Coordinates of C-alpha atoms in Angstrom, one line a residue:
Chain A
X25 CA -31.9 15.2 7.6
X26 CA -29.3 14.6 10.1
X27 CA -26.9 11.9 9.0
X28 CA -24.6 10.0 11.4
X29 CA -22.0 9.9 8.6
X30 CA -20.7 13.4 8.4
X31 CA -18.3 13.0 5.4
X32 CA -21.6 13.3 3.4
X33 CA -21.5 17.1 4.2
X34 CA -18.2 17.4 2.2
X35 CA -17.6 17.5 -1.6
X36 CA -14.7 17.6 -4.0
X37 CA -15.0 20.9 -6.0
X38 CA -11.8 21.1 -7.9
X39 CA -8.7 19.0 -8.9
X40 CA -5.2 19.9 -10.2
X41 CA -2.1 18.0 -11.2
X42 CA 1.4 19.2 -12.1
X43 CA 3.3 17.6 -15.0
X44 CA 3.9 14.0 -14.4
X45 CA 7.7 13.7 -15.2
X46 CA 10.0 10.9 -15.4
X47 CA 11.9 12.9 -14.4
X48 CA 10.6 16.5 -14.0
X49 CA 13.0 19.5 -14.2
X50 CA 10.7 21.4 -11.9
X51 CA 11.3 21.5 -8.1
X52 CA 9.2 19.5 -5.7
X53 CA 7.7 22.9 -4.4
X54 CA 7.1 24.1 -7.9
X55 CA 5.2 20.9 -8.8
X56 CA 3.2 21.3 -5.6
X57 CA 2.4 25.0 -6.4
X58 CA 1.4 24.0 -10.0
X59 CA -1.1 21.4 -8.7
X60 CA -2.4 23.4 -5.8
X61 CA -3.1 26.6 -7.8
X62 CA -4.7 24.6 -10.6
X63 CA -7.0 22.8 -8.1
X64 CA -8.1 26.0 -6.4
X65 CA -8.7 27.8 -9.7
X66 CA -10.6 24.7 -11.0
X67 CA -12.9 25.0 -8.0
X68 CA -13.5 28.7 -8.7
X69 CA -11.9 29.7 -5.5
X70 CA -9.1 32.0 -4.6
X71 CA -6.2 31.0 -2.4
X72 CA -7.6 33.3 0.3
X73 CA -10.7 31.2 0.4
X74 CA -8.6 28.1 1.5
X75 CA -8.6 27.8 5.3
X76 CA -7.3 24.3 5.6
X77 CA -4.5 22.3 4.1
X78 CA -3.4 18.7 4.6
X79 CA -1.4 15.9 3.1
X80 CA -0.5 12.3 3.5
X81 CA 2.1 11.5 4.6
X82 CA 3.5 15.0 5.0
X83 CA 7.2 15.7 5.3
X84 CA 7.9 14.2 8.7
X85 CA 8.0 10.4 8.1
X86 CA 9.9 9.0 5.2
X87 CA 11.0 12.4 4.2
X88 CA 13.0 12.9 1.0
X89 CA 11.6 12.0 -2.4
X90 CA 8.7 9.9 -1.0
X91 CA 7.1 13.1 0.3
X92 CA 9.3 16.2 -0.2
X93 CA 6.6 18.8 0.6
X94 CA 4.3 18.9 3.6
X95 CA 1.4 21.1 4.6
X96 CA 3.5 23.5 6.8
X97 CA 5.6 24.3 3.6
X98 CA 2.5 24.8 1.4
X99 CA 0.7 26.9 4.0
X100 CA 3.7 29.1 4.1
X101 CA 4.5 29.4 0.5
X102 CA 0.9 30.1 -0.6
X103 CA 0.3 32.5 2.2
X104 CA -2.7 30.6 3.4
X105 CA -4.5 31.6 6.5
X106 CA -5.5 28.2 7.9
X107 CA -7.9 27.3 10.7
X108 CA -6.8 23.8 10.5
X109 CA -3.8 21.8 8.9
X110 CA -2.5 18.3 9.3
X111 CA 0.1 15.8 7.9
X112 CA 1.4 12.6 8.9
X113 CA 2.0 9.0 7.9
X114 CA 0.0 7.0 10.5
X115 CA -3.3 6.8 8.9
X116 CA -5.4 4.6 6.7
X117 CA -3.1 4.7 3.7
X118 CA -2.5 7.2 0.9
X119 CA -6.0 8.6 0.7
X120 CA -5.8 9.7 4.3
X121 CA -5.3 13.3 3.3
X122 CA -8.8 13.4 1.7
X123 CA -10.3 11.6 4.8
X124 CA -8.7 14.1 7.3
X125 CA -9.7 17.0 5.2
X126 CA -13.2 15.8 4.9
X127 CA -13.4 15.3 8.7
X128 CA -12.0 18.8 9.4
X129 CA -14.8 20.2 7.2
X130 CA -17.4 18.0 8.7
X131 CA -16.5 19.0 12.2
X132 CA -16.5 22.7 11.3
X133 CA -12.7 23.2 11.6
X134 CA -12.5 24.5 8.1
X135 CA -14.6 25.3 5.1
X136 CA -12.4 24.8 2.0
X137 CA -9.4 22.4 2.4
X138 CA -6.5 21.9 0.0
X139 CA -5.4 18.2 -0.1
X140 CA -2.2 17.5 -1.9
X141 CA 0.5 14.7 -2.5
X142 CA 3.8 15.4 -3.9
X143 CA 6.4 12.8 -4.8
X144 CA 9.8 13.1 -6.7
X145 CA 11.1 9.4 -6.7
X146 CA 12.0 9.6 -10.4
X147 CA 14.6 12.4 -10.1
X148 CA 15.8 10.9 -6.8
X149 CA 16.6 7.7 -8.7
X150 CA 18.5 9.5 -11.4
X151 CA 20.7 11.5 -9.1
X152 CA 22.0 8.1 -7.7
X153 CA 21.1 8.9 -4.2
X154 CA 20.0 6.2 -1.9
X155 CA 16.4 5.2 -2.7
X156 CA 14.5 6.7 0.3
X157 CA 11.5 4.5 -0.4
X158 CA 13.4 1.5 0.7
X159 CA 13.6 0.4 4.2
X160 CA 17.2 1.4 5.0
X161 CA 16.3 4.8 6.5
X162 CA 18.2 5.4 9.5
X163 CA 21.2 4.3 11.5
X164 CA 23.1 1.0 11.5
X165 CA 20.5 -0.8 13.5
X166 CA 16.8 -0.9 12.7
X167 CA 14.4 -0.1 15.4
X168 CA 11.5 0.9 13.3
X169 CA 8.2 -0.9 14.5
X170 CA 7.7 -2.6 11.2
X171 CA 11.0 -2.7 9.4
X172 CA 13.0 -4.2 12.2
X173 CA 11.3 -7.5 11.4
X174 CA 12.1 -7.2 7.7
X175 CA 15.6 -5.8 7.2
X176 CA 17.5 -8.5 9.1
X177 CA 16.1 -10.9 6.4
X178 CA 17.2 -8.7 3.5
X179 CA 13.7 -7.6 2.9
X180 CA 14.3 -3.9 2.0
X181 CA 11.2 -3.3 -0.1
X182 CA 7.6 -4.3 0.3
X183 CA 7.9 -5.8 -3.1
X184 CA 9.1 -9.0 -1.5
X185 CA 6.2 -9.2 1.0
X186 CA 3.6 -8.3 -1.7
X187 CA 5.1 -11.0 -3.9
X188 CA 4.4 -13.5 -1.1
X189 CA 0.8 -12.3 -0.9
X190 CA 0.6 -13.0 -4.7
X191 CA 2.1 -16.4 -4.2
X192 CA -0.5 -17.2 -1.5
X193 CA -3.3 -16.0 -3.6
X194 CA -2.1 -18.2 -6.5
X195 CA -1.8 -21.1 -4.3
X196 CA -5.0 -20.7 -2.4
X197 CA -7.4 -19.7 -5.3
X198 CA -5.6 -20.8 -8.4
X199 CA -4.9 -17.2 -9.7
X200 CA -2.6 -17.3 -12.6
X201 CA 0.2 -15.1 -13.9
X202 CA -1.8 -14.5 -17.1
X203 CA -4.8 -13.1 -14.9
X204 CA -2.3 -11.0 -12.9
X205 CA -1.0 -9.7 -16.2
X206 CA -4.4 -8.2 -17.0
X207 CA -4.0 -5.5 -14.5
X208 CA -0.7 -4.4 -16.1
X209 CA -2.1 -4.7 -19.6
X210 CA -5.3 -2.8 -18.8
X211 CA -3.4 0.0 -17.2
X212 CA -1.1 0.2 -20.2
X213 CA -4.0 0.3 -22.7
X214 CA -5.5 3.2 -20.7
X215 CA -2.2 5.0 -20.4
X216 CA -2.0 5.1 -24.2
X217 CA -5.1 7.4 -24.0
X218 CA -3.7 9.5 -21.2
X219 CA -1.3 12.3 -22.6
X220 CA 0.3 12.7 -19.1
X221 CA 1.0 9.0 -18.6
X222 CA 4.6 8.0 -18.1
X223 CA 4.5 4.7 -20.0
X224 CA 3.0 5.2 -23.5
X225 CA 4.3 2.2 -25.4
X226 CA 1.8 -0.6 -26.2
X227 CA 2.3 -3.6 -24.0
X228 CA 1.5 -7.2 -25.1
X229 CA 1.2 -10.4 -22.9
X230 CA 4.6 -11.4 -24.3
X231 CA 6.0 -8.1 -23.2
X232 CA 4.6 -8.7 -19.8
X233 CA 6.2 -12.2 -19.5
X234 CA 9.6 -10.9 -20.9
X235 CA 9.8 -8.2 -18.2
X236 CA 12.4 -8.8 -15.5
X237 CA 11.5 -11.0 -12.6
X238 CA 11.7 -8.8 -9.5
X239 CA 10.5 -11.3 -6.8
X240 CA 8.5 -14.4 -7.8
X241 CA 5.8 -14.2 -9.0
X242 CA 6.1 -10.4 -9.5
X243 CA 7.8 -9.0 -12.6
X244 CA 8.8 -5.5 -13.3
X245 CA 5.5 -4.7 -15.0
X246 CA 3.7 -5.7 -11.9
X247 CA 5.5 -2.8 -10.1
X248 CA 4.5 0.9 -10.5
X249 CA 6.8 3.3 -12.1
X250 CA 8.4 6.2 -10.3
X251 CA 7.6 9.8 -11.4
X252 CA 7.9 13.3 -10.3
X253 CA 4.5 14.9 -9.7
X254 CA 2.1 16.7 -7.5
X255 CA -1.7 16.1 -7.4
X256 CA -4.1 18.4 -5.4
X257 CA -7.8 18.5 -4.7
X258 CA -10.0 20.9 -3.1
X259 CA -12.7 19.9 -0.6
X260 CA -15.6 22.2 0.4
X261 CA -18.6 22.1 2.7
X262 CA -21.6 20.8 0.8
X263 CA -23.4 24.2 0.9
X264 CA -20.4 26.1 -0.4
X265 CA -19.8 23.4 -3.0
X266 CA -23.3 24.0 -4.4
X267 CA -22.4 27.5 -5.6
X268 CA -19.1 26.6 -7.2
X269 CA -18.1 26.0 -10.8
X270 CA -18.6 22.2 -11.0
X271 CA -21.3 19.8 -9.9
X272 CA -20.0 18.7 -6.4
X273 CA -18.5 15.3 -6.1
X274 CA -19.8 14.2 -2.7
X275 CA -17.7 12.0 -0.3
X276 CA -20.5 9.5 0.1
X277 CA -18.4 7.2 2.4
X278 CA -15.0 6.8 3.9
X279 CA -13.5 3.3 4.7
X280 CA -10.6 3.6 7.2
X281 CA -11.0 0.7 9.6
X282 CA -8.1 -1.4 10.6
X283 CA -8.7 -4.6 12.7
X284 CA -5.3 -6.2 12.3
X285 CA -1.8 -5.4 13.4
X286 CA 0.3 -3.0 11.3
X287 CA 2.8 -5.6 10.4
X288 CA 3.2 -6.9 6.8
X289 CA 3.8 -10.5 7.8
X290 CA 0.9 -10.6 10.4
X291 CA -2.0 -9.3 8.2
X292 CA -4.2 -11.7 6.4
X293 CA -2.0 -12.8 3.5
X294 CA -4.6 -13.0 0.8
X295 CA -6.9 -10.2 2.0
X296 CA -4.7 -7.7 3.7
X297 CA -6.5 -4.8 5.5
X298 CA -8.6 -4.2 2.4
X299 CA -11.8 -5.8 3.7
X300 CA -11.5 -4.0 6.9
X301 CA -11.6 -0.7 5.0
X302 CA -14.2 -1.9 2.4
X303 CA -16.6 -3.3 5.0
X304 CA -16.4 -0.1 7.0
X305 CA -17.0 2.0 3.9
X306 CA -20.1 0.1 2.9
X307 CA -21.5 0.3 6.4
X308 CA -21.7 4.1 5.9
X309 CA -23.8 4.2 2.8
X310 CA -27.0 2.8 1.2
X311 CA -25.1 2.2 -2.1
X312 CA -23.9 -1.3 -3.0
X313 CA -20.9 -2.6 -5.0
X314 CA -23.2 -2.9 -8.1
X315 CA -23.7 0.9 -8.1
X316 CA -20.2 1.6 -8.9
X317 CA -19.5 2.9 -12.4
X318 CA -15.6 3.0 -12.2
X319 CA -12.9 1.9 -9.8
X320 CA -9.6 3.5 -9.2
X321 CA -7.8 0.9 -7.2
X322 CA -4.2 0.9 -5.8
X323 CA -1.7 -0.7 -8.2
X324 CA 1.7 0.0 -6.4
X325 CA 1.8 -3.8 -7.3
X326 CA -0.7 -5.5 -9.6
X327 CA -1.8 -8.2 -7.0
X328 CA -3.0 -5.4 -4.7
X329 CA -5.5 -4.2 -7.3
X330 CA -6.8 -7.8 -7.5
X331 CA -7.1 -7.9 -3.7
X332 CA -8.8 -4.5 -3.6
X333 CA -11.5 -5.9 -6.1
X334 CA -12.2 -8.5 -3.4
X335 CA -11.8 -6.4 -0.4
X336 CA -14.4 -3.9 -1.7
X337 CA -16.8 -6.7 -2.7
X338 CA -16.6 -5.9 -6.4
X339 CA -16.1 -9.6 -7.0
X340 CA -16.2 -12.5 -4.6
X341 CA -13.3 -13.3 -2.3
X342 CA -10.7 -15.3 -4.3
X343 CA -12.3 -14.7 -7.6
X344 CA -10.5 -11.5 -8.8
X345 CA -8.5 -13.6 -11.2
X346 CA -11.6 -14.9 -13.0
X347 CA -13.1 -11.3 -12.8
X348 CA -10.2 -9.8 -14.7
X349 CA -9.6 -12.7 -17.1
X350 CA -9.2 -11.5 -20.7
X351 CA -9.4 -8.0 -19.4
X352 CA -12.9 -7.1 -21.1
X353 CA -14.7 -6.5 -17.8
X354 CA -12.2 -4.0 -16.6
X355 CA -11.6 -2.1 -19.8
X356 CA -12.8 1.4 -20.6
X357 CA -16.0 0.0 -22.3
X358 CA -16.4 -2.8 -19.8
X359 CA -18.8 -3.3 -16.8
X360 CA -16.3 -1.9 -14.4
X361 CA -13.7 0.4 -16.0
X362 CA -10.6 0.1 -13.8
X363 CA -7.7 2.5 -13.4
X364 CA -8.7 4.6 -16.4
X365 CA -5.8 6.8 -16.6
X366 CA -3.1 4.0 -16.5
X367 CA -3.0 3.8 -12.8
X368 CA 0.3 3.9 -11.1
X369 CA 1.7 1.0 -13.2
X370 CA 1.7 2.9 -16.4
X371 CA 0.4 6.4 -15.5
X372 CA 3.0 7.0 -12.9
X373 CA 3.4 6.6 -9.2
X374 CA 1.6 9.7 -8.0
X375 CA 0.8 7.6 -4.9
X376 CA -2.7 7.8 -3.9
X377 CA -4.2 11.1 -4.9
X378 CA -3.9 10.3 -8.6
X379 CA -6.8 7.8 -8.2
X380 CA -9.0 10.6 -6.8
X381 CA -7.9 13.0 -9.5
X382 CA -8.8 10.3 -12.1
X383 CA -12.2 9.5 -10.5
X384 CA -13.1 13.2 -10.6
X385 CA -11.9 13.6 -14.1
X386 CA -14.3 10.7 -15.1
X387 CA -17.2 11.9 -13.1
X388 CA -16.9 15.4 -14.6
X389 CA -16.7 14.0 -18.0
X390 CA -13.3 15.3 -18.7
X391 CA -11.7 12.1 -19.7
X392 CA -11.5 13.0 -23.5
X393 CA -10.3 9.9 -25.3
X394 CA -10.4 7.7 -22.3
X395 CA -13.8 9.0 -21.0
X396 CA -16.2 6.3 -19.9
X397 CA -19.9 6.5 -20.3
X398 CA -22.5 7.6 -17.6
X399 CA -20.1 7.8 -14.6
X400 CA -21.9 8.9 -11.4
X401 CA -20.4 6.7 -8.8
X402 CA -16.7 6.0 -8.3
X403 CA -14.6 4.1 -5.8
X404 CA -11.0 4.9 -4.9
X405 CA -8.9 2.8 -2.7
X406 CA -5.2 3.0 -1.8
X407 CA -2.8 1.0 0.2
X408 CA -1.4 -2.6 0.5
X409 CA -0.7 -5.0 3.3
X410 CA -1.8 -3.4 6.6
X411 CA -2.3 -0.1 5.0
X412 CA -5.8 0.3 3.4
X413 CA -8.3 3.2 2.9
X414 CA -11.2 3.8 0.5
X415 CA -13.5 6.5 -0.7
X416 CA -16.9 6.4 -2.3
X417 CA -17.5 9.4 -4.5
X418 CA -20.8 10.4 -6.0
X419 CA -21.7 13.0 -8.6
X420 CA -25.5 13.5 -8.3
Chain B
X25 CA 25.7 -8.5 4.9
X26 CA 22.4 -8.0 6.9
X27 CA 21.1 -4.9 8.6
X28 CA 20.8 -5.8 12.2
X29 CA 17.9 -5.0 14.6
X30 CA 18.0 -2.8 17.5
X31 CA 17.8 -5.0 20.7
X32 CA 15.8 -3.9 23.6
X33 CA 14.0 -5.5 26.6
X34 CA 11.3 -7.0 24.4
X35 CA 13.1 -8.0 21.4
X36 CA 16.4 -9.3 22.8
X37 CA 15.1 -12.8 23.7
X38 CA 13.9 -13.3 20.1
X39 CA 17.2 -12.1 18.6
X40 CA 19.7 -13.8 20.9
X41 CA 18.0 -17.2 21.8
X42 CA 20.2 -18.7 19.2
X43 CA 23.2 -18.4 21.2
X44 CA 21.9 -21.4 23.2
X45 CA 20.1 -22.9 20.3
X46 CA 16.7 -21.6 21.2
X47 CA 14.0 -19.9 19.2
X48 CA 12.1 -17.8 21.8
X49 CA 8.7 -16.5 21.1
X50 CA 6.6 -14.4 23.6
X51 CA 3.8 -16.2 25.2
X52 CA 1.0 -15.1 27.6
X53 CA 1.0 -16.6 31.1
X54 CA -2.6 -16.0 31.4
X55 CA -4.2 -17.2 28.2
X56 CA -1.3 -19.5 27.2
X57 CA -1.3 -18.1 23.7
X58 CA 1.9 -17.1 21.8
X59 CA 2.1 -13.8 20.0
X60 CA 4.7 -12.0 17.7
X61 CA 6.2 -9.6 17.5
X62 CA 7.3 -9.5 21.2
X63 CA 5.7 -6.9 23.3
X64 CA 5.2 -6.2 27.0
X65 CA 1.4 -7.0 26.6
X66 CA -0.5 -10.0 25.2
X67 CA -2.2 -9.1 21.9
X68 CA -4.9 -11.6 22.5
X69 CA -6.0 -10.8 26.1
X70 CA -4.1 -7.6 27.2
X71 CA -2.4 -9.5 30.1
X72 CA 0.8 -8.0 31.2
X73 CA 2.2 -11.3 32.3
X74 CA 4.2 -12.4 29.3
X75 CA 7.3 -14.6 29.0
X76 CA 9.7 -15.4 26.2
X77 CA 9.4 -19.0 25.8
X78 CA 11.5 -21.5 23.8
X79 CA 9.6 -23.3 21.0
X80 CA 10.5 -26.4 18.9
X81 CA 11.8 -24.3 16.0
X82 CA 9.7 -26.5 13.7
X83 CA 7.2 -25.0 11.3
X84 CA 6.1 -24.9 7.7
X85 CA 6.4 -22.3 4.8
X86 CA 3.1 -20.3 4.6
X87 CA 4.3 -18.5 1.6
X88 CA 7.7 -17.5 0.0
X89 CA 9.3 -15.6 -2.8
X90 CA 12.4 -15.9 -4.6
X91 CA 14.1 -12.4 -4.7
X92 CA 15.9 -11.5 -8.0
X93 CA 16.4 -7.7 -7.5
X94 CA 19.7 -6.5 -6.2
X95 CA 18.3 -3.9 -3.8
X96 CA 21.9 -3.3 -2.7
X97 CA 25.1 -4.4 -4.6
X98 CA 25.6 -7.2 -2.0
X99 CA 22.2 -8.7 -2.8
X100 CA 23.0 -9.7 -6.4
X101 CA 22.3 -13.5 -5.9
X102 CA 18.7 -14.7 -5.7
X103 CA 17.5 -15.4 -2.2
X104 CA 14.4 -16.8 -0.6
X105 CA 12.1 -14.7 1.6
X106 CA 9.4 -16.8 3.4
X107 CA 6.7 -16.4 6.0
X108 CA 6.9 -19.4 8.3
X109 CA 4.2 -20.6 10.7
X110 CA 5.5 -22.4 13.7
X111 CA 3.9 -25.7 14.7
X112 CA 3.0 -24.5 18.3
X113 CA 0.1 -22.4 17.3
X114 CA -1.9 -21.5 14.1
X115 CA -1.1 -17.9 13.1
X116 CA 2.2 -17.8 15.0
X117 CA 4.5 -16.7 12.2
X118 CA 7.2 -14.4 11.1
X119 CA 9.1 -13.3 8.1
X120 CA 12.5 -15.1 7.6
X121 CA 14.7 -16.7 4.9
X122 CA 14.8 -20.3 3.8
X123 CA 18.5 -21.3 3.4
X124 CA 20.7 -24.3 2.5
X125 CA 18.2 -25.3 -0.1
X126 CA 18.0 -24.7 -3.9
X127 CA 15.1 -22.1 -4.3
X128 CA 13.4 -24.3 -6.9
X129 CA 12.9 -27.0 -4.3
X130 CA 11.0 -24.9 -2.0
X131 CA 7.2 -25.2 -1.8
X132 CA 4.3 -23.7 0.2
X133 CA 3.6 -26.1 3.1
X134 CA 7.2 -27.4 3.1
X135 CA 8.3 -28.4 6.7
X136 CA 11.2 -26.4 8.0
X137 CA 13.3 -26.0 11.1
X138 CA 15.2 -23.2 12.6
X139 CA 18.9 -22.5 12.1
X140 CA 20.7 -19.5 13.4
X141 CA 23.1 -17.0 11.7
X142 CA 25.2 -15.1 14.2
X143 CA 26.2 -11.5 13.3
X144 CA 27.7 -9.7 16.2
X145 CA 25.4 -9.9 19.1
X146 CA 22.4 -11.1 17.0
X147 CA 21.4 -14.7 16.3
X148 CA 19.1 -14.4 13.2
X149 CA 16.5 -17.2 13.0
X150 CA 16.5 -18.7 9.5
X151 CA 14.9 -21.9 8.3
X152 CA 16.1 -24.9 6.4
X153 CA 14.2 -27.8 4.9
X154 CA 13.2 -30.5 7.5
X155 CA 12.0 -34.0 7.1
X156 CA 8.3 -34.3 6.8

């Protein structure tokens, strides 16, 4: 049968991840090679089988610790012969590498694509160099399309803007700090069962409220934790995937729509771009939100996870607070296990691909102590503000 | 200490209107709607006839946050970041600071008016509490 939605012809066939250090003593390139070779071997492939490589954001945008290794470096270091390669920041958020790789395969540009994401923000912090994830990137005057409207007002991190989204959500829908805390508490509970998680000390509600206020109403435990890590996945064309080691995890649908300006103060303050991506994703599949067995949703800041629950239709608009109340529904044994490896809040800010890695880990039944039951359909989503992208993954 | 914006043909009216006490927002001559950030084209109707236009400088706080994190050593004191919607048009808004007011007195919906802070050749539009 011919489908109009060609991502369905692509599957994830292997995953890999370096150590997740806070910090790691390994170089960014070493971490990347660790993850890439593990993913290729996991798929049952050889590096010579890989004919495409891509990453979001690549090494040409923020540079430095936010993305120290790009596709050109990996292509060169691993000796890959590529028919297609791509990197770059301007796309639908941190899952864009997977989206681009899937589109390359679906269009016949490549057969097996290595997608990776490397980040070394932890060691960067420790060396005392200027935090390159902050806005102050270049020159004495700011001409960046987005940041020039932020830095003159001493907004040097999107933490402030995300905090304003949280405040709006609380004002408009009655969302409480206790409900917000459930995202952080759930992440920490799950991290305790993940040997690679960065934060492995139990967290109570009191601990949450005792954590430092960063930007009201967001506390330190609402913000993800820096780490040094690389995550990789291998995508293959469906007919190739069928003959490899693991049951293929199909890309059932991609959500990459953007119907708002890319400006953090102009997007919908309580919805962001998430409904744009979510609605586009659901328009490409017969599956429904009720079919999802586990959700791996961006938690760079806790409020963004709440907004993704709504943007993907996993709960009604404005109701994410009630949805996560008490934490039972989103727990490993709940009706929608969420961020099962501890997310970025406690697992470590692997920034995007970590969600895909964990979704595959669950779908392939490799979750060990944190394994959920009967997982066939997973949704991954990443981004906040005007950055949003989502993936629906199915293991038949 | 604030990082200053790069001024160009589109952005200069916004950043320098304060020299004569004016907050200037781009407005479309064809559809009469305002838009922000300033651009050579109207976001609503794609008209190229756009004009930086003085507005009242009055608005209300759509949302805000009190920043406690010293992102740089100079930013040790808490400060207020807000998104202000101007009274001229629903959705006409931008990120700024609320100043001259204890942070704990600020509320969502609070009426504000523009004040300017001059740094070199830039007049940064900030907001202070206004009478209801």
